[in-house]
Amino acid sequence: MYVIIVGAEVGYHLAKALIKEGHEVLVIDKEAEPLSRIEDELGSICSQGDGCDISVLREAGAERTDLLVALTSADEDNLVACQIAKHKFNVPRTIARVSNPQNEALFRKVGIDVTVSSVKLILENITESILTHSLTHLLSLEDSNVQMVEARILPASPVAGKRLRDAVLPAGSLVILMIRNGAAGGSDFLVPAPDTLLQIDDRLIVVVKKEQEEALLAAFVTG
Amino acid sequence: MNILIAGCGRVGAQLAMLMSAEDHQITIMDADSRAFSRLNTDFSGTVLVGDCTSEASMREAGVVEADAFIVVTDHDNANIMSAQLAKHVFNITKVVCLLHDPERADFYRAIGLETVSPTLVVAQLLKDKVIG
């Protein structure tokens, strides 16, 4: 994927994560200083300019971009960057950082995929199609000691083609739901039983203690 | 008419005074209270300190009762966000947005926002003064 990130301060972290996954990234910022840190560490992936400016986005290759992520500290700048990307350059997916949660409604109304505050949430928004070797965090429970996560069964999964009871689950974790691609293109929801056969692309919703996440990852994803 | 103006800079203040002189009910908002010093004593409307990109501030400014909303701050992106807030969240029919960047003005006009862009008009006027 080719991803344009607007806003270098928070963008640095996202750029790093995306490059690690093998994607092409360009970071745009008005200021040279936050960009130079990225250049030093990640290479020539920066462009200094106003990410809300149509000519700047054009030069950045917005037309061929798969995703634009606007991460500046100003909600209005993120709004404009995403709208221009979407409606001028037909960028298929746009994600905006929204600092004031009250603004979320407006962002959604104009067709922007929204995330609030942390980079973690952004990563999880794009996790489904990109980051494959991790659990998607859905919900924190019990003061964040317990997490509800989603694990996707990939071809390389140790339990692909096996039954749920064959998975070495960490103690105290609970698989509460399975989502499977349905015949007609939608999703089927099932409550998995021990003898449920796990297929590639199945998604398992699991409740797990924070310290057991690694073990869960090993059981379902990495082996 | 009941009109809400966001931005009490030079343009906003002039606009507020013009409309107030024509007996419209004007409320003008600005994030900086010092901006209201631009209004002369003939201004008979209401002033309010607030952020036009904040839903709560806009509500406090009475946007819901407004017949028209005009946003004229110095910051194009704030104007865009505020105008769309008025249009899509508060469903105000008459929304006008000042945009200094002509490219952005064209773009937003194309997606349905009523925009006024002084830049090209002024450039043309200045050119006419010199070249005629």
mmCIF file of C-alpha atoms in Angstrom:
data_model
loop_
_atom_site.group_PDB
_atom_site.id
_atom_site.type_symbol
_atom_site.label_atom_id
_atom_site.label_comp_id
_atom_site.label_asym_id
_atom_site.label_seq_id
_atom_site.Cartn_x
_atom_site.Cartn_y
_atom_site.Cartn_z
ATOM 1 C CA MET A 1 0.000 0.000 0.000
ATOM 2 C CA TYR A 2 1.022 3.586 -0.525
ATOM 3 C CA VAL A 3 0.129 5.644 2.521
ATOM 4 C CA ILE A 4 0.337 9.418 2.930
ATOM 5 C CA ILE A 5 0.622 10.648 6.507
ATOM 6 C CA VAL A 6 -0.013 14.303 7.338
ATOM 7 C CA GLY A 7 1.567 15.405 10.595
ATOM 8 C CA ALA A 8 5.071 14.246 11.476
ATOM 9 C CA GLU A 9 4.992 14.290 15.250
ATOM 10 C CA VAL A 10 2.515 11.485 15.691
ATOM 11 C CA GLY A 11 3.077 10.346 12.104
ATOM 12 C CA TYR A 12 6.592 9.199 12.924
ATOM 13 C CA HIS A 13 5.284 6.282 14.977
ATOM 14 C CA LEU A 14 2.762 5.216 12.401
ATOM 15 C CA ALA A 15 5.295 5.539 9.567
ATOM 16 C CA LYS A 16 7.698 3.300 11.433
ATOM 17 C CA ALA A 17 5.049 0.644 11.971
ATOM 18 C CA LEU A 18 3.831 0.728 8.383
ATOM 19 C CA ILE A 19 7.321 0.541 6.898
ATOM 20 C CA LYS A 20 8.041 -2.454 9.079
ATOM 21 C CA GLU A 21 5.070 -4.132 7.446
ATOM 22 C CA GLY A 22 6.480 -3.363 4.020
ATOM 23 C CA HIS A 23 4.305 -0.445 2.931
ATOM 24 C CA GLU A 24 5.308 2.680 1.066
ATOM 25 C CA VAL A 25 4.931 5.798 3.170
ATOM 26 C CA LEU A 26 5.216 9.555 2.673
ATOM 27 C CA VAL A 27 5.064 11.937 5.629
ATOM 28 C CA ILE A 28 4.022 15.536 5.056
ATOM 29 C CA ASP A 29 4.477 18.333 7.586
ATOM 30 C CA LYS A 30 4.748 22.112 7.452
ATOM 31 C CA GLU A 31 7.800 22.101 9.749
ATOM 32 C CA ALA A 32 11.245 20.808 8.810
ATOM 33 C CA GLU A 33 12.323 19.742 12.279
ATOM 34 C CA PRO A 34 9.938 16.868 12.967
ATOM 35 C CA LEU A 35 10.569 15.641 9.424
ATOM 36 C CA SER A 36 14.321 15.521 9.849
ATOM 37 C CA ARG A 37 14.008 13.014 12.682
ATOM 38 C CA ILE A 38 12.021 10.768 10.385
ATOM 39 C CA GLU A 39 14.483 11.210 7.529
ATOM 40 C CA ASP A 40 17.394 10.315 9.792
ATOM 41 C CA GLU A 41 15.797 7.141 10.945
ATOM 42 C CA LEU A 42 13.521 5.958 8.179
ATOM 43 C CA GLY A 43 15.039 7.475 5.072
ATOM 44 C CA SER A 44 13.835 9.802 2.390
ATOM 45 C CA ILE A 45 10.116 9.524 2.976
ATOM 46 C CA CYS A 46 9.270 13.109 3.833
ATOM 47 C CA SER A 47 7.892 16.154 2.119
ATOM 48 C CA GLN A 48 7.707 19.588 3.691
ATOM 49 C CA GLY A 49 4.477 21.409 2.936
ATOM 50 C CA ASP A 50 0.859 21.999 3.889
ATOM 51 C CA GLY A 51 -0.965 18.678 3.715
ATOM 52 C CA CYS A 52 -4.247 20.520 3.140
ATOM 53 C CA ASP A 53 -2.975 22.213 0.046
ATOM 54 C CA ILE A 54 -4.233 20.687 -3.193
ATOM 55 C CA SER A 55 -0.961 21.185 -5.085
ATOM 56 C CA VAL A 56 1.065 19.689 -2.247
ATOM 57 C CA LEU A 57 -1.124 16.602 -2.189
ATOM 58 C CA ARG A 58 -0.997 16.310 -5.957
ATOM 59 C CA GLU A 59 2.795 16.409 -5.899
ATOM 60 C CA ALA A 60 2.793 13.830 -3.145
ATOM 61 C CA GLY A 61 1.044 11.407 -5.453
ATOM 62 C CA ALA A 62 -2.360 11.562 -3.799
ATOM 63 C CA GLU A 63 -3.952 10.156 -6.939
ATOM 64 C CA ARG A 64 -2.234 6.802 -6.478
ATOM 65 C CA THR A 65 -2.516 6.682 -2.726
ATOM 66 C CA ASP A 66 -4.447 3.893 -0.997
ATOM 67 C CA LEU A 67 -4.803 5.609 2.322
ATOM 68 C CA LEU A 68 -4.370 9.060 3.782
ATOM 69 C CA VAL A 69 -3.966 9.440 7.509
ATOM 70 C CA ALA A 70 -4.222 12.949 8.977
ATOM 71 C CA LEU A 71 -2.553 13.151 12.361
ATOM 72 C CA THR A 72 -2.008 16.844 13.058
ATOM 73 C CA SER A 73 -3.041 18.351 16.375
ATOM 74 C CA ALA A 74 -5.678 20.508 14.672
ATOM 75 C CA ASP A 75 -8.953 18.779 13.934
ATOM 76 C CA GLU A 76 -9.850 21.256 11.207
ATOM 77 C CA ASP A 77 -6.608 20.570 9.339
ATOM 78 C CA ASN A 78 -7.220 16.839 9.532
ATOM 79 C CA LEU A 79 -10.752 17.326 8.265
ATOM 80 C CA VAL A 80 -9.673 19.318 5.225
ATOM 81 C CA ALA A 81 -6.768 17.009 4.328
ATOM 82 C CA CYS A 82 -9.072 13.983 4.379
ATOM 83 C CA GLN A 83 -11.862 15.672 2.436
ATOM 84 C CA ILE A 84 -9.516 16.818 -0.291
ATOM 85 C CA ALA A 85 -7.906 13.383 -0.464
ATOM 86 C CA LYS A 86 -11.291 11.713 -0.736
ATOM 87 C CA HIS A 87 -13.172 14.007 -3.070
ATOM 88 C CA LYS A 88 -10.418 15.526 -5.162
ATOM 89 C CA PHE A 89 -8.078 12.576 -5.435
ATOM 90 C CA ASN A 90 -10.444 9.645 -4.858
ATOM 91 C CA VAL A 91 -8.314 8.169 -2.118
ATOM 92 C CA PRO A 92 -10.255 5.043 -1.108
ATOM 93 C CA ARG A 93 -9.688 5.329 2.622
ATOM 94 C CA THR A 94 -9.077 8.319 4.868
ATOM 95 C CA ILE A 95 -8.437 8.268 8.590
ATOM 96 C CA ALA A 96 -8.321 11.348 10.768
ATOM 97 C CA ARG A 97 -7.084 11.891 14.256
ATOM 98 C CA VAL A 98 -9.771 13.762 16.131
ATOM 99 C CA SER A 99 -8.603 15.421 19.314
ATOM 100 C CA ASN A 100 -12.016 16.692 20.359
ATOM 101 C CA PRO A 101 -14.371 13.696 20.510
ATOM 102 C CA GLN A 102 -17.312 16.075 19.947
ATOM 103 C CA ASN A 103 -16.094 16.538 16.394
ATOM 104 C CA GLU A 104 -16.389 12.865 15.517
ATOM 105 C CA ALA A 105 -19.976 13.242 14.368
ATOM 106 C CA LEU A 106 -19.059 15.836 11.751
ATOM 107 C CA PHE A 107 -16.133 13.795 10.469
ATOM 108 C CA ARG A 108 -18.313 10.748 10.008
ATOM 109 C CA LYS A 109 -21.032 12.809 8.331
ATOM 110 C CA VAL A 110 -18.638 13.946 5.633
ATOM 111 C CA GLY A 111 -17.466 10.396 5.044
ATOM 112 C CA ILE A 112 -14.153 10.214 6.873
ATOM 113 C CA ASP A 113 -13.134 7.106 8.811
ATOM 114 C CA VAL A 114 -12.397 8.468 12.258
ATOM 115 C CA THR A 115 -10.162 7.635 15.092
ATOM 116 C CA VAL A 116 -9.679 9.454 18.360
ATOM 117 C CA SER A 117 -6.408 10.262 20.057
ATOM 118 C CA SER A 118 -3.990 7.434 20.203
ATOM 119 C CA VAL A 119 -1.885 5.915 17.495
ATOM 120 C CA LYS A 120 -2.879 2.508 18.779
ATOM 121 C CA LEU A 121 -6.446 3.101 17.704
ATOM 122 C CA ILE A 122 -5.293 4.190 14.268
ATOM 123 C CA LEU A 123 -3.200 1.104 13.838
ATOM 124 C CA GLU A 124 -6.157 -1.012 14.728
ATOM 125 C CA ASN A 125 -8.340 0.711 12.227
ATOM 126 C CA ILE A 126 -6.059 -0.419 9.455
ATOM 127 C CA THR A 127 -4.989 -3.629 11.118
ATOM 128 C CA GLU A 128 -7.564 -5.835 9.467
ATOM 129 C CA SER A 129 -6.116 -5.512 6.014
ATOM 130 C CA ILE A 130 -2.480 -4.817 6.777
ATOM 131 C CA LEU A 131 -0.880 -5.754 10.073
ATOM 132 C CA THR A 132 -1.260 -9.472 10.218
ATOM 133 C CA HIS A 133 0.930 -10.638 13.060
ATOM 134 C CA SER A 134 -0.903 -9.110 15.969
ATOM 135 C CA LEU A 135 -4.095 -9.146 17.948
ATOM 136 C CA THR A 136 -6.633 -6.396 17.337
ATOM 137 C CA HIS A 137 -7.601 -4.758 20.591
ATOM 138 C CA LEU A 138 -11.300 -4.126 20.762
ATOM 139 C CA LEU A 139 -12.091 -3.248 24.327
ATOM 140 C CA SER A 140 -10.404 -2.798 27.676
ATOM 141 C CA LEU A 141 -12.115 -4.248 30.714
ATOM 142 C CA GLU A 142 -11.373 -4.212 34.430
ATOM 143 C CA ASP A 143 -9.003 -1.240 34.363
ATOM 144 C CA SER A 144 -7.229 -2.566 31.276
ATOM 145 C CA ASN A 145 -6.127 -5.763 32.986
ATOM 146 C CA VAL A 146 -8.479 -7.724 30.801
ATOM 147 C CA GLN A 147 -8.685 -7.214 27.062
ATOM 148 C CA MET A 148 -11.185 -8.249 24.449
ATOM 149 C CA VAL A 149 -9.192 -8.962 21.323
ATOM 150 C CA GLU A 150 -9.654 -10.309 17.845
ATOM 151 C CA ALA A 151 -7.324 -12.947 16.468
ATOM 152 C CA ARG A 152 -7.423 -13.774 12.783
ATOM 153 C CA ILE A 153 -6.594 -17.285 11.575
ATOM 154 C CA LEU A 154 -4.036 -16.884 8.822
ATOM 155 C CA PRO A 155 -2.635 -19.619 6.553
ATOM 156 C CA ALA A 156 0.430 -19.890 8.752
ATOM 157 C CA SER A 157 -1.610 -20.214 11.927
ATOM 158 C CA PRO A 158 -0.806 -23.224 14.097
ATOM 159 C CA VAL A 159 -4.521 -24.020 14.353
ATOM 160 C CA ALA A 160 -5.678 -23.509 10.770
ATOM 161 C CA GLY A 161 -7.626 -26.595 9.828
ATOM 162 C CA LYS A 162 -7.599 -27.859 13.402
ATOM 163 C CA ARG A 163 -10.300 -27.904 16.063
ATOM 164 C CA LEU A 164 -10.603 -25.239 18.733
ATOM 165 C CA ARG A 165 -9.741 -27.757 21.425
ATOM 166 C CA ASP A 166 -6.346 -28.281 19.742
ATOM 167 C CA ALA A 167 -5.395 -24.681 20.378
ATOM 168 C CA VAL A 168 -3.117 -24.190 23.375
ATOM 169 C CA LEU A 169 -5.056 -21.422 25.027
ATOM 170 C CA PRO A 170 -3.600 -19.507 27.984
ATOM 171 C CA ALA A 171 -5.347 -20.167 31.279
ATOM 172 C CA GLY A 172 -8.224 -17.847 32.018
ATOM 173 C CA SER A 173 -8.860 -16.830 28.435
ATOM 174 C CA LEU A 174 -12.209 -17.361 26.814
ATOM 175 C CA VAL A 175 -13.117 -17.581 23.147
ATOM 176 C CA ILE A 176 -16.521 -15.978 23.046
ATOM 177 C CA LEU A 177 -17.333 -15.562 19.397
ATOM 178 C CA MET A 178 -16.232 -16.589 15.963
ATOM 179 C CA ILE A 179 -16.806 -14.516 12.852
ATOM 180 C CA ARG A 180 -16.627 -16.346 9.566
ATOM 181 C CA ASN A 181 -17.067 -15.087 6.023
ATOM 182 C CA GLY A 182 -20.530 -16.083 4.893
ATOM 183 C CA ALA A 183 -21.505 -17.639 1.592
ATOM 184 C CA ALA A 184 -23.232 -14.532 0.253
ATOM 185 C CA GLY A 185 -20.380 -12.204 1.139
ATOM 186 C CA GLY A 186 -21.562 -11.148 4.582
ATOM 187 C CA SER A 187 -20.356 -12.427 7.949
ATOM 188 C CA ASP A 188 -21.630 -15.313 10.024
ATOM 189 C CA PHE A 189 -21.432 -15.178 13.809
ATOM 190 C CA LEU A 190 -20.963 -18.441 15.688
ATOM 191 C CA VAL A 191 -20.358 -19.432 19.269
ATOM 192 C CA PRO A 192 -17.426 -21.795 18.870
ATOM 193 C CA ALA A 193 -17.440 -25.180 20.583
ATOM 194 C CA PRO A 194 -14.366 -27.277 21.419
ATOM 195 C CA ASP A 195 -14.818 -29.346 18.279
ATOM 196 C CA THR A 196 -15.377 -26.383 15.963
ATOM 197 C CA LEU A 197 -13.076 -26.662 12.961
ATOM 198 C CA LEU A 198 -11.048 -23.475 12.507
ATOM 199 C CA GLN A 199 -10.685 -22.205 8.961
ATOM 200 C CA ILE A 200 -8.380 -19.642 7.398
ATOM 201 C CA ASP A 201 -9.855 -16.113 7.672
ATOM 202 C CA ASP A 202 -11.915 -16.990 10.711
ATOM 203 C CA ARG A 203 -11.799 -14.283 13.308
ATOM 204 C CA LEU A 204 -11.962 -15.229 16.957
ATOM 205 C CA ILE A 205 -13.072 -12.803 19.630
ATOM 206 C CA VAL A 206 -11.293 -13.677 22.841
ATOM 207 C CA VAL A 207 -11.334 -12.277 26.341
ATOM 208 C CA VAL A 208 -7.840 -12.539 27.787
ATOM 209 C CA LYS A 209 -5.764 -11.182 30.664
ATOM 210 C CA LYS A 210 -3.235 -8.628 29.537
ATOM 211 C CA GLU A 211 -0.230 -10.683 30.622
ATOM 212 C CA GLN A 212 -1.502 -13.665 28.629
ATOM 213 C CA GLU A 213 -1.725 -11.879 25.295
ATOM 214 C CA GLU A 214 1.622 -13.150 24.077
ATOM 215 C CA ALA A 215 0.600 -16.706 24.767
ATOM 216 C CA LEU A 216 -2.699 -16.159 22.974
ATOM 217 C CA LEU A 217 -0.888 -14.717 19.994
ATOM 218 C CA ALA A 218 1.346 -17.782 19.901
ATOM 219 C CA ALA A 219 -1.650 -20.097 20.112
ATOM 220 C CA PHE A 220 -3.621 -18.591 17.258
ATOM 221 C CA VAL A 221 -1.345 -16.510 15.115
ATOM 222 C CA THR A 222 2.379 -16.953 15.304
ATOM 223 C CA GLY A 223 2.892 -20.427 16.696
ATOM 224 C CA MET B 1 -32.992 37.942 9.654
ATOM 225 C CA ASN B 2 -31.263 36.234 12.531
ATOM 226 C CA ILE B 3 -27.616 35.946 11.528
ATOM 227 C CA LEU B 4 -24.627 34.342 13.225
ATOM 228 C CA ILE B 5 -21.182 35.524 12.159
ATOM 229 C CA ALA B 6 -18.036 33.673 13.173
ATOM 230 C CA GLY B 7 -14.862 35.738 13.217
ATOM 231 C CA CYS B 8 -14.618 39.356 14.253
ATOM 232 C CA GLY B 9 -11.571 40.294 12.209
ATOM 233 C CA ARG B 10 -11.660 43.223 9.820
ATOM 234 C CA VAL B 11 -14.105 41.552 7.455
ATOM 235 C CA GLY B 12 -16.277 40.080 10.182
ATOM 236 C CA ALA B 13 -16.571 43.351 12.049
ATOM 237 C CA GLN B 14 -17.477 45.276 8.884
ATOM 238 C CA LEU B 15 -19.998 42.631 7.942
ATOM 239 C CA ALA B 16 -21.569 42.693 11.406
ATOM 240 C CA MET B 17 -21.889 46.473 11.376
ATOM 241 C CA LEU B 18 -23.319 46.568 7.849
ATOM 242 C CA MET B 19 -25.971 44.035 8.695
ATOM 243 C CA SER B 20 -26.757 45.473 12.085
ATOM 244 C CA ALA B 21 -27.424 48.838 10.384
ATOM 245 C CA GLU B 22 -30.041 47.086 8.245
ATOM 246 C CA ASP B 23 -31.903 45.937 11.333
ATOM 247 C CA HIS B 24 -30.944 42.283 11.256
ATOM 248 C CA GLN B 25 -30.386 40.425 14.520
ATOM 249 C CA ILE B 26 -26.684 39.769 14.581
ATOM 250 C CA THR B 27 -24.636 37.591 16.878
ATOM 251 C CA ILE B 28 -20.904 37.664 16.279
ATOM 252 C CA MET B 29 -18.472 35.210 17.823
ATOM 253 C CA ASP B 30 -14.708 35.204 18.111
ATOM 254 C CA ALA B 31 -12.222 33.197 20.148
ATOM 255 C CA ASP B 32 -10.536 36.425 21.246
ATOM 256 C CA SER B 33 -12.621 39.002 23.113
ATOM 257 C CA ARG B 34 -10.279 41.799 22.032
ATOM 258 C CA ALA B 35 -11.558 41.387 18.484
ATOM 259 C CA PHE B 36 -14.859 42.973 19.457
ATOM 260 C CA SER B 37 -13.159 46.333 19.901
ATOM 261 C CA ARG B 38 -13.433 46.608 16.122
ATOM 262 C CA LEU B 39 -17.188 47.056 16.466
ATOM 263 C CA ASN B 40 -18.363 50.632 16.843
ATOM 264 C CA THR B 41 -21.093 51.887 19.161
ATOM 265 C CA ASP B 42 -23.689 51.668 16.391
ATOM 266 C CA PHE B 43 -23.478 47.887 16.485
ATOM 267 C CA SER B 44 -26.624 46.691 18.172
ATOM 268 C CA GLY B 45 -26.079 42.946 18.096
ATOM 269 C CA THR B 46 -24.669 40.409 20.529
ATOM 270 C CA VAL B 47 -21.046 39.412 20.956
ATOM 271 C CA LEU B 48 -19.866 36.060 22.248
ATOM 272 C CA VAL B 49 -16.470 34.567 22.940
ATOM 273 C CA GLY B 50 -16.329 31.103 21.458
ATOM 274 C CA ASP B 51 -14.713 28.656 19.080
ATOM 275 C CA CYS B 52 -16.648 28.306 15.841
ATOM 276 C CA THR B 53 -15.251 24.811 15.310
ATOM 277 C CA SER B 54 -16.731 23.623 18.565
ATOM 278 C CA GLU B 55 -20.228 22.199 18.458
ATOM 279 C CA ALA B 56 -20.862 23.339 22.025
ATOM 280 C CA SER B 57 -19.724 26.907 21.324
ATOM 281 C CA MET B 58 -21.831 27.120 18.212
ATOM 282 C CA ARG B 59 -24.860 25.927 20.112
ATOM 283 C CA GLU B 60 -24.229 28.532 22.791
ATOM 284 C CA ALA B 61 -24.012 31.176 20.079
ATOM 285 C CA GLY B 62 -27.515 30.259 18.991
ATOM 286 C CA VAL B 63 -26.699 28.652 15.658
ATOM 287 C CA VAL B 64 -29.842 26.567 15.893
ATOM 288 C CA GLU B 65 -32.033 29.684 15.642
ATOM 289 C CA ALA B 66 -29.955 31.329 12.913
ATOM 290 C CA ASP B 67 -31.427 31.961 9.473
ATOM 291 C CA ALA B 68 -27.936 32.314 8.100
ATOM 292 C CA PHE B 69 -24.390 31.525 9.204
ATOM 293 C CA ILE B 70 -21.362 33.338 7.818
ATOM 294 C CA VAL B 71 -17.838 32.315 8.766
ATOM 295 C CA VAL B 72 -15.016 34.752 8.100
ATOM 296 C CA THR B 73 -12.041 33.926 10.309
ATOM 297 C CA ASP B 74 -8.443 34.227 9.093
ATOM 298 C CA HIS B 75 -8.047 30.479 8.974
ATOM 299 C CA ASP B 76 -9.416 28.677 5.936
ATOM 300 C CA ASN B 77 -9.521 25.242 7.523
ATOM 301 C CA ALA B 78 -11.373 26.504 10.586
ATOM 302 C CA ASN B 79 -13.838 28.246 8.271
ATOM 303 C CA ILE B 80 -14.361 25.044 6.335
ATOM 304 C CA MET B 81 -14.918 22.983 9.437
ATOM 305 C CA SER B 82 -17.223 25.538 11.005
ATOM 306 C CA ALA B 83 -19.288 25.950 7.846
ATOM 307 C CA GLN B 84 -19.732 22.210 7.530
ATOM 308 C CA LEU B 85 -20.649 21.939 11.183
ATOM 309 C CA ALA B 86 -23.407 24.507 10.573
ATOM 310 C CA LYS B 87 -24.537 22.759 7.420
ATOM 311 C CA HIS B 88 -24.341 19.062 8.289
ATOM 312 C CA VAL B 89 -24.771 18.975 12.044
ATOM 313 C CA PHE B 90 -27.026 21.967 12.615
ATOM 314 C CA ASN B 91 -28.776 21.831 9.224
ATOM 315 C CA ILE B 92 -28.575 25.570 8.565
ATOM 316 C CA THR B 93 -29.625 26.159 4.951
ATOM 317 C CA LYS B 94 -27.813 29.405 4.308
ATOM 318 C CA VAL B 95 -24.128 28.966 5.094
ATOM 319 C CA VAL B 96 -21.421 31.130 3.570
ATOM 320 C CA CYS B 97 -17.706 30.578 4.020
ATOM 321 C CA LEU B 98 -14.809 32.920 3.361
ATOM 322 C CA LEU B 99 -11.791 31.128 1.900
ATOM 323 C CA HIS B 100 -8.516 32.837 1.120
ATOM 324 C CA ASP B 101 -7.026 29.959 -0.866
ATOM 325 C CA PRO B 102 -8.663 30.021 -4.315
ATOM 326 C CA GLU B 103 -7.972 26.318 -4.926
ATOM 327 C CA ARG B 104 -9.647 25.313 -1.704
ATOM 328 C CA ALA B 105 -12.525 27.708 -2.475
ATOM 329 C CA ASP B 106 -13.060 26.020 -5.854
ATOM 330 C CA PHE B 107 -12.887 22.572 -4.333
ATOM 331 C CA TYR B 108 -15.381 23.233 -1.586
ATOM 332 C CA ARG B 109 -17.702 25.084 -3.933
ATOM 333 C CA ALA B 110 -17.676 21.955 -6.095
ATOM 334 C CA ILE B 111 -18.794 19.818 -3.181
ATOM 335 C CA GLY B 112 -21.638 22.105 -2.270
ATOM 336 C CA LEU B 113 -20.344 24.742 0.126
ATOM 337 C CA GLU B 114 -21.117 28.390 -0.651
ATOM 338 C CA THR B 115 -17.725 30.097 -0.663
ATOM 339 C CA VAL B 116 -16.416 33.595 -1.266
ATOM 340 C CA SER B 117 -12.765 33.943 -2.173
ATOM 341 C CA PRO B 118 -11.391 37.472 -2.097
ATOM 342 C CA THR B 119 -7.920 36.617 -3.310
ATOM 343 C CA LEU B 120 -8.516 36.525 -7.037
ATOM 344 C CA VAL B 121 -10.947 39.429 -6.930
ATOM 345 C CA VAL B 122 -8.444 41.607 -5.095
ATOM 346 C CA ALA B 123 -5.590 40.552 -7.363
ATOM 347 C CA GLN B 124 -7.681 41.530 -10.367
ATOM 348 C CA LEU B 125 -8.610 44.909 -8.837
ATOM 349 C CA LEU B 126 -4.976 45.684 -8.104
ATOM 350 C CA LYS B 127 -3.945 44.640 -11.597
ATOM 351 C CA ASP B 128 -6.598 46.925 -13.060
ATOM 352 C CA LYS B 129 -5.235 49.839 -11.054
ATOM 353 C CA VAL B 130 -1.844 49.422 -12.652
ATOM 354 C CA ILE B 131 -2.532 48.097 -16.122
ATOM 355 C CA GLY B 132 -6.141 49.193 -16.470
#
